[in-house]
Amino acid sequence: MDCGKPDGRWYILYVYNKNMGRKRNRRNKPRSRYGLQAVTLCISTALVLILLGLVVLTGLTGYNLSSEVKENLRVTMMLGQDMTDTEAQQLCKKLKGRPYIKQMEYVSKEQALKEAVKELGSDPTEFVGGNPFTASIDLTLIADYANNDSLSWITKELKVIPKVTEISYQKDLVEVVNKNLAKISLVLLCLAVLLTIVSFSLINNTVRLGIYARRFSIHTMKLVGASWGFIRWPFVRKAIGLGILAALIACGVLGGLVYALYRYEPEIEQVLTWKEMTITGVSVLLFGLLITATCAGISVNKFLRMKAGELYKI
């Protein structure tokens, strides 16, 4: 027997194993390609959801900040000289029932005099022979009423009260604050709409590329009599799973950003609470589910409507 030539049986086995290895490699390549597409879709969707989450979080924080600014605007009720402290306290109890009042503070004549002495550095009573100040009540309104239209009828209502001599507030400041807040809200709304359109386009293109690679499989299932719903559901289910994963990644990144913001500026908790973060997280999750499922359904329907000849032309 010639040792230089391989035995026929071993040679056949060698060729068989070699061919089977090639076939396994061919089968593994599409799987790896689909896995790469899934990772790409998940990352791109997560990035888009992070941007959308930032817009939602900024909008909610801006709304709370605007309410905080409005509720810091003060309305001062000047009381008559003949009003006693007892009458002023009774008036404060009546005002607590008004729906537009958030807080109030009664400033007596003596307290007003002390504050004036502290600010001026001298006692005014030495020059005028008595206390020149009158008692007053400082009001802070609920944010929805802190605008010039509401303040106009609130002022008329308060002036009717006996021994109330004057109602004062910074009308120009209220107008400037409301105009600036309206501009900021409009910018955030436009940004949210624009980002939603762009994100839908990006995710739709990514999902369509993933389904494009399976277009012939879709056509084959259609030929053997599978219903459109049966063909569509696996793609939609996979897209929903990727949407959930992308939303969780986005929520994790947003949570890290919020934590870093808390560490840098602890006072931000006054306008950015767990309520706003929960709403943002739910919004990101719902948007991730909705947009991926919708894009997957639209893309599959597109290929379902195509004929065999059209699949080779795209």
Coordinates of C-alpha atoms in Angstrom, one line a residue, residues 1-308:
M1 CA 0.0 0.0 0.0
D2 CA 1.4 3.4 -1.0
C3 CA 1.6 5.6 2.1
G4 CA 1.8 8.8 0.0
K5 CA -1.8 8.4 -1.3
P6 CA -4.7 8.9 1.1
D7 CA -7.2 6.1 1.5
G8 CA -10.3 6.5 -0.6
R9 CA -12.7 6.4 2.3
W10 CA -10.8 9.0 4.3
Y11 CA -10.6 11.2 1.3
I12 CA -14.4 11.1 0.7
L13 CA -15.0 11.9 4.4
Y14 CA -12.5 14.8 4.2
V15 CA -14.3 16.3 1.2
Y16 CA -17.7 15.7 2.8
N17 CA -16.7 17.5 6.0
K18 CA -15.1 20.3 4.0
N19 CA -18.3 20.9 2.0
M20 CA -20.5 20.7 5.1
G21 CA -18.2 23.3 6.8
R22 CA -18.7 25.6 3.8
K23 CA -22.5 25.2 4.0
R24 CA -22.5 25.9 7.8
N25 CA -20.5 29.1 7.1
R26 CA -23.0 30.2 4.5
R27 CA -25.8 29.6 6.9
N28 CA -24.1 31.4 9.7
K29 CA -23.3 34.5 7.7
P30 CA -27.0 35.6 7.3
R31 CA -27.5 35.0 11.0
S32 CA -24.6 37.2 11.9
R33 CA -25.9 39.8 9.4
Y34 CA -29.3 39.8 11.0
G35 CA -27.8 40.0 14.5
L36 CA -25.7 43.0 13.4
Q37 CA -28.8 44.7 11.9
A38 CA -30.7 44.1 15.2
V39 CA -27.8 45.7 17.2
T40 CA -27.7 48.7 14.8
L41 CA -31.5 49.1 15.1
C42 CA -31.4 48.9 18.9
I43 CA -28.6 51.5 19.1
S44 CA -30.0 53.9 16.6
T45 CA -33.5 53.7 18.3
A46 CA -32.0 54.2 21.7
L47 CA -30.1 57.4 20.5
V48 CA -33.3 58.8 19.1
L49 CA -35.3 58.0 22.2
I50 CA -32.6 59.7 24.3
L51 CA -33.2 62.9 22.3
L52 CA -36.9 62.6 22.6
G53 CA -36.7 61.9 26.3
L54 CA -34.5 65.0 26.7
V55 CA -37.2 67.1 25.0
V56 CA -39.9 65.7 27.2
L57 CA -37.9 66.2 30.3
T58 CA -36.9 69.7 29.3
G59 CA -40.6 70.6 28.6
L60 CA -41.8 69.3 31.9
T61 CA -39.0 71.0 33.8
G62 CA -39.7 74.2 31.9
Y63 CA -43.4 74.1 32.8
N64 CA -42.5 73.6 36.5
L65 CA -39.9 76.4 36.3
S66 CA -42.5 78.8 34.7
S67 CA -45.0 77.9 37.5
E68 CA -42.3 78.6 40.1
V69 CA -41.5 82.0 38.6
K70 CA -45.2 83.0 38.3
E71 CA -45.9 81.9 41.9
N72 CA -43.0 84.1 43.1
L73 CA -44.8 87.2 41.8
R74 CA -46.3 89.2 44.7
V75 CA -49.5 91.1 44.9
T76 CA -49.6 93.6 47.8
M77 CA -52.9 94.7 49.5
M78 CA -52.4 98.0 51.4
L79 CA -54.7 98.3 54.4
G80 CA -56.1 101.5 55.9
Q81 CA -54.6 103.2 59.0
D82 CA -57.7 102.5 61.0
M83 CA -57.6 98.7 60.4
T84 CA -56.6 96.8 63.6
D85 CA -54.6 93.6 63.8
T86 CA -57.7 91.6 64.8
E87 CA -59.5 92.8 61.7
A88 CA -56.5 92.1 59.5
Q89 CA -56.3 88.5 60.8
Q90 CA -60.0 88.0 60.2
L91 CA -59.5 89.3 56.6
C92 CA -56.7 86.8 56.1
K93 CA -58.9 83.9 57.2
K94 CA -61.6 85.0 54.6
L95 CA -59.0 85.3 51.8
K96 CA -57.7 81.7 52.4
G97 CA -60.9 80.5 50.7
R98 CA -60.2 82.3 47.5
P99 CA -59.2 79.8 44.7
Y100 CA -56.5 82.0 43.2
I101 CA -54.5 82.5 46.4
K102 CA -51.6 80.1 47.1
Q103 CA -49.9 81.8 50.1
M104 CA -50.3 85.0 52.1
E105 CA -48.3 86.9 54.6
Y106 CA -49.6 89.7 56.9
V107 CA -47.2 92.5 57.5
S108 CA -48.2 94.7 60.5
K109 CA -47.3 98.4 60.9
E110 CA -44.6 97.5 63.5
Q111 CA -43.1 94.9 61.3
A112 CA -43.1 97.3 58.3
L113 CA -41.3 99.9 60.5
K114 CA -38.7 97.4 61.6
E115 CA -37.9 96.4 58.0
A116 CA -37.6 100.1 57.0
V117 CA -35.2 100.8 59.9
K118 CA -33.1 97.8 58.9
E119 CA -33.0 98.9 55.2
L120 CA -32.5 102.7 55.8
G121 CA -30.3 102.5 58.8
S122 CA -32.3 105.2 60.6
D123 CA -35.7 105.4 62.4
P124 CA -38.3 107.4 60.3
T125 CA -40.4 108.1 63.5
E126 CA -37.8 110.5 64.6
F127 CA -38.6 112.8 61.7
V128 CA -42.4 112.4 61.3
G129 CA -43.3 111.9 64.9
G130 CA -45.1 108.6 64.4
N131 CA -45.2 105.4 62.4
P132 CA -45.8 106.4 58.7
F133 CA -46.3 102.8 57.5
T134 CA -49.5 101.0 57.1
A135 CA -50.3 97.3 57.4
S136 CA -50.4 95.1 54.3
I137 CA -51.0 91.6 53.1
D138 CA -48.6 90.0 50.6
L139 CA -50.2 87.5 48.3
T140 CA -48.7 84.9 46.0
L141 CA -51.1 83.5 43.4
I142 CA -51.5 80.1 41.8
A143 CA -49.5 80.0 38.5
D144 CA -52.7 79.8 36.3
Y145 CA -53.8 83.2 37.7
A146 CA -50.5 85.0 37.4
N147 CA -51.3 86.9 34.2
N148 CA -52.5 90.4 33.6
D149 CA -56.0 89.3 32.5
S150 CA -56.6 87.4 35.7
L151 CA -54.9 90.0 37.9
S152 CA -57.2 92.7 36.5
W153 CA -60.4 91.1 37.8
I154 CA -58.6 89.9 41.0
T155 CA -57.6 93.5 41.7
K156 CA -61.2 94.7 41.2
E157 CA -62.5 92.0 43.5
L158 CA -60.0 92.8 46.3
K159 CA -60.5 96.5 46.1
V160 CA -64.2 96.1 47.1
I161 CA -63.1 94.8 50.5
P162 CA -63.6 97.5 53.2
K163 CA -60.4 99.3 54.5
V164 CA -58.3 98.0 51.5
T165 CA -56.8 101.2 50.1
E166 CA -54.6 99.9 47.2
I167 CA -53.6 96.8 45.3
S168 CA -50.2 96.8 43.7
Y169 CA -48.1 94.4 41.6
Q170 CA -45.5 94.7 38.9
K171 CA -47.6 94.7 35.8
D172 CA -44.7 95.1 33.4
L173 CA -42.8 92.2 35.0
V174 CA -45.8 89.9 34.8
E175 CA -46.2 90.7 31.1
V176 CA -42.5 90.1 30.3
V177 CA -42.4 86.8 32.2
N178 CA -45.5 85.5 30.4
K179 CA -44.2 86.5 27.0
N180 CA -40.8 84.9 27.5
L181 CA -42.4 81.7 28.8
A182 CA -44.7 81.6 25.8
K183 CA -41.7 81.9 23.5
I184 CA -39.8 79.1 25.3
S185 CA -42.9 76.8 25.2
L186 CA -43.3 77.4 21.4
V187 CA -39.6 76.6 20.7
L188 CA -39.9 73.4 22.7
L189 CA -43.1 72.4 20.9
C190 CA -41.5 73.0 17.5
L191 CA -38.4 71.1 18.5
A192 CA -40.5 68.1 19.8
V193 CA -42.5 67.9 16.5
L194 CA -39.4 68.2 14.3
L195 CA -37.5 65.6 16.3
T196 CA -40.5 63.3 16.2
I197 CA -40.6 63.5 12.4
V198 CA -36.8 63.0 12.1
S199 CA -36.8 60.1 14.5
F200 CA -39.6 58.4 12.8
S201 CA -37.7 58.7 9.4
L202 CA -34.5 57.3 10.9
I203 CA -36.0 54.4 12.7
N204 CA -38.2 53.6 9.7
N205 CA -35.2 53.4 7.4
T206 CA -33.3 51.2 9.8
V207 CA -36.2 48.8 10.3
R208 CA -36.9 48.7 6.5
L209 CA -33.2 47.8 5.9
G210 CA -33.5 44.9 8.3
I211 CA -36.7 43.6 6.7
Y212 CA -35.3 44.2 3.2
A213 CA -32.9 41.3 3.7
R214 CA -35.8 39.0 4.3
R215 CA -38.0 40.1 1.4
F216 CA -37.7 36.8 -0.5
S217 CA -38.6 34.9 2.7
I218 CA -41.7 37.1 3.0
H219 CA -42.6 36.4 -0.7
T220 CA -42.1 32.6 -0.2
M221 CA -44.4 32.6 2.9
K222 CA -47.0 34.5 0.8
L223 CA -46.7 31.9 -2.0
V224 CA -47.4 29.0 0.4
G225 CA -50.6 30.6 1.5
A226 CA -49.6 32.3 4.8
S227 CA -51.9 35.3 5.7
W228 CA -50.5 38.8 5.9
G229 CA -51.0 38.9 9.6
F230 CA -49.2 35.6 10.1
I231 CA -46.2 36.9 8.1
R232 CA -46.2 40.4 9.7
W233 CA -46.4 39.4 13.3
P234 CA -42.8 37.9 13.8
F235 CA -41.3 41.1 12.4
V236 CA -43.5 43.3 14.5
R237 CA -42.8 41.2 17.6
K238 CA -39.1 41.4 17.0
A239 CA -39.3 45.2 16.5
I240 CA -41.3 45.6 19.7
G241 CA -38.6 43.6 21.6
L242 CA -35.9 45.8 20.2
G243 CA -38.0 48.9 21.0
I244 CA -38.3 47.8 24.6
L245 CA -34.6 47.2 24.9
A246 CA -33.8 50.5 23.2
A247 CA -36.2 52.3 25.6
L248 CA -34.6 50.7 28.6
I249 CA -31.2 51.8 27.4
A250 CA -32.5 55.3 26.8
C251 CA -34.1 55.5 30.3
G252 CA -30.8 54.3 31.8
V253 CA -28.8 57.1 30.0
L254 CA -31.4 59.7 30.9
G255 CA -31.3 58.6 34.6
G256 CA -27.6 58.9 34.6
L257 CA -27.8 62.4 33.2
V258 CA -30.4 63.4 35.8
Y259 CA -28.3 62.0 38.6
A260 CA -25.3 64.0 37.3
L261 CA -27.4 67.1 37.2
Y262 CA -28.6 66.5 40.8
R263 CA -25.0 66.2 41.9
Y264 CA -24.0 69.4 40.1
E265 CA -27.1 71.4 41.1
P266 CA -29.1 69.9 44.1
E267 CA -31.7 72.7 44.0
I268 CA -32.9 71.4 40.6
E269 CA -35.1 68.9 42.6
Q270 CA -37.6 71.8 43.1
V271 CA -38.6 71.7 39.4
L272 CA -37.4 68.2 38.5
T273 CA -39.0 65.6 40.7
W274 CA -39.8 61.8 40.5
K275 CA -43.1 62.7 38.8
E276 CA -41.4 64.3 35.8
M277 CA -38.9 61.5 35.5
T278 CA -41.6 58.8 35.7
I279 CA -43.6 60.6 32.9
T280 CA -40.5 60.9 30.8
G281 CA -39.7 57.2 31.3
V282 CA -43.2 56.1 30.4
S283 CA -43.2 58.4 27.3
V284 CA -39.9 57.0 26.1
L285 CA -41.1 53.4 26.5
L286 CA -44.4 54.0 24.8
F287 CA -42.8 55.9 21.9
G288 CA -40.2 53.2 21.5
L289 CA -42.9 50.5 21.3
L290 CA -45.2 52.6 19.0
I291 CA -42.6 53.8 16.5
T292 CA -40.8 50.4 16.1
A293 CA -44.0 48.4 15.7
T294 CA -45.5 51.0 13.3
C295 CA -42.3 51.1 11.2
A296 CA -42.1 47.3 11.1
G297 CA -45.7 46.9 10.0
I298 CA -45.4 49.6 7.3
S299 CA -42.2 48.0 5.9
V300 CA -43.6 44.4 5.9
N301 CA -46.8 45.6 4.1
K302 CA -44.7 47.3 1.5
F303 CA -42.9 44.0 0.6
L304 CA -46.2 42.0 0.9
R305 CA -47.7 44.2 -1.9
M306 CA -44.8 43.6 -4.2
K307 CA -44.7 40.9 -6.9
A308 CA -41.8 38.6 -7.4

